[in-house]
């Protein structure tokens, strides 16, 4: 079975500052990795995903994430945040191959302060 | 293309009642998955349907069931509602089943409140 740990439940940051949201996973098999964002009263929107290849993945809205196999991490970064980035961010994994079941972390609430 | 739609968006029921939630996937998508989101348990997988067949099921009691129609639309049903069933129920669609690399696109969810 897979599990995902998001180390910070809340991250406050000032506008235009850089941010990193941390995600670690554990799995006995190879996995695909995802970051989703959820704005208030909305569903989840995919930010980016890692399937294979380059370990640095670029996503929408200026976000990027780096897959580190040795540290089993997939941290999300943005060099300069905006007020509109305030939302909850979820890291998720899915077993490569036949599984369709996403396993989510507990989420990180990013609050961008003016 | 229109996104994933879920109806209704909000629902209030009382304990012991049953409820049916509906999900229409993105056109051309044949796989529909359901997730429950609560403050205490977070996001948990309920089940996945593909070609009208349940392919995967999460760790939920038998009160939670679902089905998929030939047009890929899906419904989930919860019988004998309990207070703990209050949650946001999210539906996600993807093009295929069995390929984890396929992106799952989520709908806005149905907020169920059980009184």
XYZ file of N, CA and C in Angstrom:
687
model
N 0.843 -1.204 0.000
C 0.000 0.000 0.000
C 0.874 1.248 0.000
N 0.300 2.318 -0.517
C 1.034 3.576 -0.565
C 0.540 4.476 0.551
N 1.382 5.431 0.934
C 0.939 6.480 1.845
C 1.631 7.778 1.467
N 1.003 8.887 1.821
C 1.530 10.204 1.491
C 1.513 11.059 2.744
N 2.607 11.735 3.008
C 2.698 12.629 4.158
C 2.984 14.040 3.679
N 2.103 14.943 4.040
C 2.356 16.364 3.792
C 2.735 16.953 5.143
N 3.956 17.412 5.212
C 4.568 17.720 6.497
C 4.011 18.972 7.152
N 3.461 19.871 6.378
C 2.951 21.122 6.931
C 1.464 21.230 6.648
N 0.670 21.396 7.694
C -0.771 21.527 7.464
C -1.133 22.953 7.058
N -0.341 23.917 7.504
C -0.605 25.317 7.162
C 0.714 26.010 6.838
N 0.711 26.771 5.759
C 1.893 27.537 5.367
C 1.445 28.966 5.047
N 1.767 29.912 5.934
C 1.512 31.320 5.616
C 2.756 31.929 4.969
N 2.548 32.737 3.954
C 3.684 33.337 3.266
C 3.240 34.690 2.715
N 4.169 35.632 2.669
C 3.837 36.943 2.136
C 3.835 36.935 0.614
N 3.018 37.798 0.060
C 2.914 37.927 -1.406
C 4.284 38.211 -1.991
N 4.564 37.587 -3.131
C 5.801 37.711 -3.905
C 6.974 36.959 -3.273
N 6.777 36.301 -2.151
C 7.828 35.467 -1.560
C 7.780 34.082 -2.201
N 8.889 33.339 -2.127
C 8.882 31.959 -2.625
C 8.218 31.033 -1.608
N 7.742 29.885 -2.098
C 7.121 28.925 -1.193
C 7.487 27.499 -1.609
N 7.593 26.629 -0.615
C 7.782 25.200 -0.874
C 6.795 24.432 -0.001
N 6.031 23.572 -0.622
C 5.105 22.699 0.101
C 5.672 21.289 0.009
N 5.830 20.658 1.174
C 6.558 19.397 1.216
C 5.635 18.191 1.147
N 6.130 17.186 0.453
C 5.372 15.942 0.294
C 6.348 14.777 0.288
N 6.098 13.789 1.138
C 6.864 12.554 1.114
C 5.905 11.385 0.944
N 6.365 10.355 0.283
C 5.498 9.217 0.044
C 6.241 7.933 0.414
N 5.487 6.901 0.639
C 6.099 5.592 0.811
C 5.302 4.600 -0.020
N 6.031 3.728 -0.685
C 5.397 2.720 -1.515
C 6.390 1.616 -1.805
N 5.902 0.402 -1.862
C 6.774 -0.730 -2.172
C 6.856 -0.962 -3.684
N 6.047 -0.217 -4.429
C 6.063 -0.352 -5.891
C 6.235 1.037 -6.487
N 6.485 1.075 -7.772
C 6.656 2.383 -8.400
C 5.305 3.085 -8.499
N 5.356 4.394 -8.396
C 4.145 5.192 -8.362
C 4.250 6.376 -9.308
N 3.103 6.933 -9.610
C 3.025 8.225 -10.270
C 2.629 9.241 -9.194
N 3.080 10.485 -9.355
C 2.878 11.505 -8.328
C 2.156 12.708 -8.902
N 1.295 13.291 -8.093
C 0.450 14.398 -8.533
C 0.375 15.467 -7.436
N 0.175 16.697 -7.886
C -0.229 17.771 -7.001
C -1.543 18.349 -7.535
N -2.509 18.455 -6.614
C -3.797 19.059 -6.934
C -3.995 20.282 -6.046
N -4.795 21.249 -6.526
C -5.150 22.420 -5.735
C -6.668 22.465 -5.600
N -7.116 22.886 -4.439
C -8.553 23.024 -4.195
C -8.843 24.421 -3.655
N -9.607 25.191 -4.424
C -10.053 26.501 -3.966
C -11.352 26.317 -3.189
N -11.700 27.253 -2.327
C -12.895 27.108 -1.485
C -14.136 26.764 -2.301
N -14.867 25.782 -1.822
C -16.132 25.355 -2.436
C -15.966 24.877 -3.876
N -14.804 24.343 -4.177
C -14.586 23.805 -5.518
C -13.981 22.415 -5.438
N -13.920 21.754 -6.581
C -13.273 20.456 -6.651
C -11.766 20.616 -6.755
N -11.106 19.547 -7.134
C -9.653 19.539 -7.245
C -9.232 19.822 -8.679
N -8.173 20.611 -8.789
C -7.623 20.924 -10.104
C -6.177 20.440 -10.149
N -5.813 19.748 -11.216
C -4.459 19.241 -11.330
C -3.479 20.378 -11.591
N -2.417 20.432 -10.771
C -1.343 21.405 -10.982
C -0.253 20.812 -11.865
N 0.165 19.607 -11.541
C 1.228 18.940 -12.287
C 1.284 17.473 -11.882
N 2.023 16.706 -12.693
C 2.175 15.285 -12.382
C 3.544 14.809 -12.841
N 4.059 13.809 -12.126
C 5.304 13.142 -12.513
C 4.968 11.702 -12.877
N 5.341 11.356 -14.113
C 5.133 9.981 -14.564
C 6.468 9.267 -14.728
N 7.397 9.920 -15.410
C 8.725 9.363 -15.626
C 9.573 10.455 -16.259
N 10.852 10.151 -16.485
C 11.705 11.095 -17.192
C 12.278 12.149 -16.288
N 12.342 13.383 -16.769
C 12.943 14.469 -16.010
C 12.317 14.603 -14.635
N 13.155 14.762 -13.638
C 12.637 14.805 -12.264
C 12.041 16.160 -11.916
N 12.303 17.173 -12.723
C 11.726 18.495 -12.491
C 10.506 18.631 -13.400
N 9.377 18.851 -12.781
C 8.122 18.913 -13.525
C 7.536 20.314 -13.397
N 7.179 20.885 -14.513
C 6.541 22.210 -14.484
C 5.039 22.067 -14.672
N 4.305 22.883 -13.921
C 2.860 22.807 -13.999
C 2.233 24.143 -14.336
N 0.951 24.240 -14.012
C 0.240 25.471 -14.311
C 0.486 26.510 -13.226
N 0.160 27.761 -13.551
C 0.229 28.869 -12.590
C 1.619 29.083 -11.997
N 2.670 28.678 -12.734
C 4.033 28.928 -12.292
C 4.576 27.950 -11.259
N 3.843 26.904 -10.961
C 4.306 25.907 -9.999
C 5.219 24.883 -10.666
N 6.127 24.321 -9.870
C 6.964 23.227 -10.318
C 7.213 22.294 -9.137
N 7.600 21.072 -9.440
C 7.882 20.106 -8.384
C 9.053 19.252 -8.808
N 9.791 18.768 -7.825
C 10.942 17.925 -8.111
C 10.771 16.563 -7.461
N 10.882 15.543 -8.267
C 10.804 14.163 -7.790
C 12.186 13.740 -7.330
N 12.271 13.251 -6.094
C 13.537 12.770 -5.557
C 13.308 11.339 -5.077
N 13.783 10.402 -5.863
C 13.498 8.992 -5.568
C 14.196 8.530 -4.292
N 15.432 8.986 -4.089
C 16.189 8.518 -2.918
C 15.572 9.019 -1.620
N 14.985 10.214 -1.675
C 14.341 10.762 -0.479
C 12.832 10.549 -0.492
N 12.340 9.886 -1.489
C 10.888 9.631 -1.680
C 10.099 10.904 -1.420
N 10.506 11.961 -2.116
C 9.838 13.247 -1.925
C 9.391 13.807 -3.263
N 8.420 14.702 -3.180
C 7.877 15.366 -4.376
C 7.389 16.734 -3.920
N 8.347 17.621 -3.618
C 8.012 18.935 -3.067
C 7.561 19.896 -4.158
N 6.579 20.710 -3.819
C 6.012 21.692 -4.750
C 6.606 23.062 -4.450
N 6.971 23.807 -5.501
C 7.596 25.115 -5.292
C 6.995 26.149 -6.235
N 7.063 27.384 -5.766
C 6.728 28.508 -6.636
C 7.639 29.659 -6.230
N 8.315 30.298 -7.182
C 9.302 31.333 -6.824
C 8.685 32.617 -6.283
N 7.437 32.895 -6.650
C 6.824 34.152 -6.222
C 5.303 33.947 -6.187
N 4.730 33.975 -5.001
C 3.300 33.661 -4.888
C 2.447 34.920 -4.955
N 1.179 34.692 -5.326
C 0.195 35.771 -5.393
C -0.937 35.475 -4.436
N -1.700 36.508 -4.131
C -2.854 36.349 -3.245
C -3.766 35.236 -3.767
N -3.892 35.158 -5.083
C -4.797 34.185 -5.699
C -4.326 32.739 -5.544
N -3.108 32.539 -5.057
C -2.619 31.170 -4.807
C -3.123 30.612 -3.480
N -3.786 31.443 -2.698
C -4.355 30.968 -1.435
C -5.360 29.863 -1.709
N -5.085 28.677 -1.179
C -5.905 27.494 -1.450
C -5.326 26.328 -0.659
N -5.982 25.169 -0.767
C -5.441 23.958 -0.163
C -4.805 23.122 -1.257
N -3.646 22.571 -0.950
C -2.859 21.818 -1.923
C -2.716 20.380 -1.440
N -2.973 19.463 -2.356
C -2.920 18.042 -2.028
C -1.895 17.339 -2.911
N -1.048 16.562 -2.245
C -0.128 15.679 -2.936
C -0.802 14.306 -3.012
N -0.625 13.601 -4.124
C -1.283 12.303 -4.277
C -0.389 11.353 -5.057
N -0.578 10.066 -4.798
C 0.162 9.047 -5.544
C -0.827 8.028 -6.081
N -0.420 7.377 -7.128
C -1.193 6.271 -7.664
C -0.197 5.214 -8.114
N -0.537 3.962 -7.814
C 0.367 2.865 -8.174
C 0.422 2.758 -9.690
N 1.612 2.709 -10.228
C 1.722 2.573 -11.677
C 1.220 1.190 -12.069
N 0.664 1.101 -13.268
C 0.107 -0.180 -13.699
C -1.397 -0.154 -13.639
N -1.960 -1.094 -12.961
C -3.401 -1.309 -13.088
C -4.258 -0.496 -12.124
N -3.679 0.094 -11.133
C -4.509 0.748 -10.114
C -5.033 2.092 -10.603
N -6.216 2.436 -10.141
C -6.783 3.740 -10.449
C -7.008 4.566 -9.204
N -6.662 4.030 -8.062
C -7.010 4.649 -6.799
C -5.946 5.648 -6.384
N -6.326 6.931 -6.353
C -5.415 7.961 -5.852
C -5.381 7.908 -4.328
N -4.175 7.961 -3.776
C -4.010 8.094 -2.329
C -3.508 9.503 -2.066
N -4.260 10.244 -1.260
C -3.955 11.647 -1.018
C -3.270 11.865 0.314
N -2.467 12.927 0.363
C -1.990 13.431 1.636
C -3.094 14.219 2.313
N -2.804 14.696 3.508
C -3.818 15.377 4.312
C -4.021 16.837 3.914
N -3.187 17.315 3.010
C -3.381 18.660 2.498
C -2.550 19.707 3.227
N -2.188 20.765 2.510
C -1.503 21.924 3.080
C -2.278 23.173 2.693
N -2.697 23.923 3.682
C -3.394 25.178 3.423
C -2.347 26.269 3.238
N -2.257 26.776 2.021
C -1.359 27.882 1.724
C -2.141 29.181 1.827
N -1.675 30.068 2.668
C -2.309 31.380 2.816
C -1.284 32.437 2.435
N -1.605 33.209 1.412
C -0.718 34.266 0.957
C -1.194 35.586 1.555
N -0.299 36.227 2.282
C -0.623 37.449 3.011
C -0.162 38.678 2.236
N -0.957 39.755 2.281
C -0.554 40.972 1.528
C 0.598 41.697 2.202
N -14.384 21.642 -24.192
C -15.134 20.517 -23.628
C -15.662 20.898 -22.259
N -16.857 20.490 -21.972
C -17.396 20.731 -20.639
C -16.663 19.841 -19.650
N -16.559 20.329 -18.410
C -15.879 19.561 -17.384
C -16.796 18.527 -16.769
N -16.334 17.947 -15.677
C -17.133 16.985 -14.937
C -18.236 17.737 -14.194
N -19.448 17.273 -14.326
C -20.549 17.923 -13.615
C -21.125 16.964 -12.586
N -21.516 17.554 -11.463
C -22.111 16.772 -10.392
C -23.395 17.438 -9.935
N -24.406 16.644 -9.714
C -25.679 17.160 -9.214
C -26.194 16.259 -8.100
N -26.882 16.839 -7.115
C -26.946 18.277 -6.880
C -25.647 18.789 -6.262
N -25.492 20.073 -6.127
C -24.294 20.617 -5.489
C -24.402 20.552 -3.972
N -25.594 20.705 -3.457
C -25.809 20.667 -2.017
C -27.033 19.813 -1.717
N -26.941 19.127 -0.585
C -28.008 18.201 -0.211
C -28.061 18.124 1.305
N -29.268 18.190 1.843
C -29.448 18.003 3.283
C -30.411 16.847 3.494
N -29.975 15.883 4.284
C -30.793 14.707 4.570
C -30.784 14.464 6.076
N -31.668 13.582 6.520
C -31.684 13.205 7.928
C -31.216 11.761 8.080
N -30.789 11.440 9.269
C -30.293 10.096 9.552
C -31.313 9.040 9.147
N -30.825 7.957 8.580
C -31.691 6.868 8.176
C -32.194 6.956 6.751
N -32.161 8.162 6.174
C -32.600 8.298 4.788
C -31.536 7.757 3.838
N -31.887 7.705 2.569
C -30.895 7.340 1.567
C -30.751 8.490 0.581
N -29.639 8.485 -0.151
C -29.367 9.587 -1.069
C -28.691 9.046 -2.323
N -28.968 9.703 -3.436
C -28.320 9.360 -4.706
C -27.666 10.598 -5.279
N -26.395 10.475 -5.613
C -25.628 11.567 -6.203
C -25.291 11.199 -7.642
N -25.227 12.216 -8.496
C -25.008 11.953 -9.911
C -23.739 12.630 -10.411
N -23.092 11.989 -11.374
C -21.862 12.516 -11.957
C -21.873 12.289 -13.462
N -21.636 13.359 -14.215
C -21.484 13.236 -15.664
C -20.032 13.511 -16.015
N -19.336 12.536 -16.590
C -17.908 12.724 -16.880
C -17.692 13.608 -18.103
N -16.450 13.955 -18.304
C -16.068 14.680 -19.515
C -16.386 13.799 -20.729
N -16.855 14.426 -21.781
C -17.213 13.677 -22.975
C -16.033 12.843 -23.454
N -16.276 11.555 -23.703
C -15.217 10.669 -24.157
C -14.509 9.925 -23.041
N -14.703 10.362 -21.815
C -14.099 9.667 -20.680
C -14.978 8.501 -20.274
N -14.350 7.358 -20.007
C -15.128 6.168 -19.702
C -14.954 5.685 -18.267
N -13.991 6.277 -17.556
C -13.765 5.861 -16.174
C -14.253 6.946 -15.227
N -14.988 6.538 -14.213
C -15.476 7.472 -13.195
C -15.102 6.925 -11.824
N -14.468 7.780 -11.033
C -14.101 7.414 -9.662
C -14.806 8.350 -8.695
N -15.072 7.855 -7.515
C -15.721 8.643 -6.464
C -14.814 8.710 -5.246
N -14.792 9.903 -4.623
C -13.994 10.123 -3.428
C -14.852 10.843 -2.399
N -14.571 10.555 -1.137
C -15.226 11.259 -0.031
C -14.191 12.158 0.638
N -14.577 13.398 0.893
C -13.674 14.333 1.570
C -14.308 14.826 2.852
N -13.663 14.571 3.980
C -14.118 15.049 5.285
C -12.951 15.706 6.000
N -13.241 16.632 6.928
C -12.143 17.269 7.677
C -11.318 16.263 8.477
N -11.946 15.229 8.980
C -11.231 14.274 9.827
C -10.433 13.236 9.069
N -11.000 12.707 8.014
C -10.372 11.609 7.267
C -9.714 12.058 5.977
N -9.941 13.280 5.570
C -9.341 13.766 4.327
C -10.030 13.181 3.111
N -9.264 12.980 2.058
C -9.797 12.464 0.798
C -9.608 10.963 0.749
N -10.713 10.243 0.598
C -10.645 8.787 0.575
C -11.374 8.250 -0.644
N -10.774 7.265 -1.270
C -11.316 6.633 -2.466
C -12.498 5.744 -2.102
N -13.585 5.913 -2.847
C -14.771 5.083 -2.635
C -14.800 3.914 -3.618
N -14.908 4.227 -4.896
C -14.902 3.190 -5.933
C -14.676 3.804 -7.310
N -14.389 2.904 -8.267
C -14.176 3.311 -9.650
C -15.020 2.432 -10.561
N -15.590 3.052 -11.569
C -16.374 2.339 -12.564
C -15.800 2.584 -13.947
N -15.819 1.526 -14.734
C -15.380 1.611 -16.129
C -16.228 0.651 -16.932
N -16.773 1.135 -18.026
C -17.643 0.297 -18.868
C -18.695 -0.414 -18.043
N -19.334 0.332 -17.182
C -20.474 -0.132 -16.375
C -20.095 -1.191 -15.337
N -18.807 -1.384 -15.099
C -18.337 -2.390 -14.153
C -17.521 -1.724 -13.062
N -17.744 -2.149 -11.838
C -16.915 -1.631 -10.740
C -15.542 -2.306 -10.825
N -14.496 -1.485 -10.912
C -13.147 -2.030 -11.081
C -12.357 -2.026 -9.785
N -12.686 -1.102 -8.901
C -11.917 -0.910 -7.683
C -12.864 -0.438 -6.603
N -12.609 -0.848 -5.368
C -13.465 -0.380 -4.279
C -12.599 -0.056 -3.084
N -12.892 1.049 -2.440
C -12.180 1.442 -1.236
C -12.779 0.773 -0.013
N -12.283 1.177 1.132
C -12.673 0.541 2.384
C -13.871 1.257 3.011
N -15.014 1.092 2.418
C -16.254 1.686 2.903
C -17.298 0.598 3.076
N -18.249 0.835 3.999
C -19.278 -0.198 4.215
C -20.190 -0.356 3.010
N -20.938 -1.453 3.019
C -21.817 -1.778 1.909
C -22.943 -0.786 1.692
N -23.151 0.126 2.661
C -24.178 1.163 2.480
C -23.830 2.089 1.304
N -22.575 2.100 0.949
C -22.115 2.927 -0.165
C -22.071 2.054 -1.424
N -22.779 2.460 -2.418
C -22.797 1.690 -3.660
C -22.833 2.649 -4.835
N -22.604 2.109 -5.991
C -22.623 2.955 -7.169
C -22.988 2.159 -8.401
N -23.114 2.893 -9.491
C -23.308 2.224 -10.769
C -22.918 3.182 -11.875
N -22.730 2.612 -13.054
C -22.389 3.425 -14.216
C -23.280 3.001 -15.365
N -23.704 3.969 -16.118
C -24.602 3.716 -17.232
C -23.821 3.622 -18.540
N -24.510 3.210 -19.585
C -23.830 2.996 -20.871
C -23.261 4.294 -21.443
N -23.782 5.440 -21.017
C -23.243 6.722 -21.500
C -22.129 7.247 -20.583
N -21.652 6.399 -19.684
C -20.561 6.678 -18.731
C -20.986 7.506 -17.527
N -22.184 8.043 -17.533
C -22.674 8.748 -16.339
C -22.718 7.775 -15.165
N -22.457 8.321 -13.991
C -22.403 7.450 -12.821
C -23.259 8.020 -11.695
N -23.755 7.144 -10.879
C -24.463 7.537 -9.664
C -23.851 6.788 -8.493
N -23.855 7.447 -7.345
C -23.528 6.728 -6.127
C -24.687 6.875 -5.151
N -24.892 5.848 -4.380
C -26.007 5.790 -3.454
C -25.481 5.503 -2.059
N -26.030 6.201 -1.090
C -25.707 5.901 0.300
C -27.032 5.612 1.000
N -27.139 4.443 1.560
C -28.385 4.073 2.251
C -28.198 4.240 3.758
N -29.290 4.322 4.453
C -29.290 4.426 5.924
C -28.225 5.419 6.393
N -28.421 6.658 6.009
C -27.428 7.699 6.285
C -27.122 7.828 7.768
N -25.837 8.083 8.038
C -25.352 8.349 9.391
C -24.769 9.762 9.411
N -24.666 10.311 10.631
C -24.118 11.667 10.754
C -22.726 11.757 10.137
N -21.955 10.685 10.295
C -20.579 10.667 9.784
C -20.471 10.637 8.276
N -21.610 10.480 7.596
C -21.577 10.497 6.131
C -21.564 11.920 5.582
N -21.720 12.902 6.456
C -21.644 14.294 6.019
C -20.256 14.547 5.437
N -20.208 14.999 4.208
C -18.922 15.127 3.525
C -19.137 15.814 2.186
N -18.010 16.116 1.551
C -18.018 16.537 0.148
C -17.712 15.295 -0.671
N -18.586 14.948 -1.583
C -18.381 13.780 -2.428
C -17.930 14.258 -3.804
N -16.752 13.815 -4.178
C -16.132 14.249 -5.429
C -16.124 13.123 -6.440
N -16.412 13.484 -7.646
C -16.378 12.544 -8.753
C -15.226 12.955 -9.656
N -14.525 11.977 -10.206
C -13.422 12.264 -11.116
C -13.550 11.381 -12.348
N -13.242 11.924 -13.498
C -13.297 11.098 -14.703
C -11.938 11.068 -15.383
N -11.690 9.974 -16.084
C -10.478 9.854 -16.889
C -10.801 9.026 -18.115
N -9.893 9.063 -19.066
C -10.205 8.442 -20.355
C -10.269 6.928 -20.277
N -9.338 6.361 -19.532
C -9.268 4.903 -19.512
C -9.240 4.409 -18.074
N -9.280 3.116 -17.960
C -9.132 2.488 -16.650
C -7.848 1.687 -16.651
N -7.249 1.565 -15.482
C -6.093 0.694 -15.393
C -4.796 1.343 -15.804
N -4.831 2.618 -16.138
C -3.599 3.324 -16.465
C -3.447 4.458 -15.474
N -2.624 4.267 -14.480
C -2.483 5.281 -13.446
C -1.994 6.609 -13.963
N -1.340 6.591 -15.138
C -0.790 7.830 -15.658
C -1.855 8.769 -16.204
N -3.068 8.244 -16.468
C -4.148 9.098 -16.949
C -4.572 10.072 -15.871
N -4.709 11.321 -16.228
C -5.135 12.329 -15.271
C -6.598 12.120 -14.905
N -6.895 12.247 -13.633
C -8.275 12.243 -13.178
C -8.727 13.689 -13.034
N -9.814 14.038 -13.697
C -10.369 15.381 -13.668
C -11.568 15.380 -12.720
N -11.525 16.307 -11.774
C -12.532 16.308 -10.714
C -13.666 17.289 -10.994
N -14.839 16.911 -10.537
C -15.978 17.805 -10.555
C -15.970 18.691 -9.317
N -16.967 19.587 -9.210
C -17.022 20.519 -8.083
C -17.482 19.874 -6.780
N -18.051 18.670 -6.873
C -18.468 17.969 -5.671
C -19.922 18.202 -5.292
N -20.434 17.291 -4.491
C -21.754 17.430 -3.869
C -21.533 17.482 -2.365
N -21.999 18.564 -1.765
C -21.857 18.719 -0.314
C -23.076 18.094 0.341
N -22.888 16.982 1.040
C -23.977 16.284 1.728
C -23.915 16.580 3.221
N -25.021 17.040 3.757
C -25.126 17.270 5.192
C -26.197 16.348 5.738
N -25.835 15.565 6.753
C -26.786 14.638 7.377
C -27.126 15.157 8.771
N -28.413 15.410 8.993
C -28.846 15.971 10.290
C -29.466 14.890 11.174
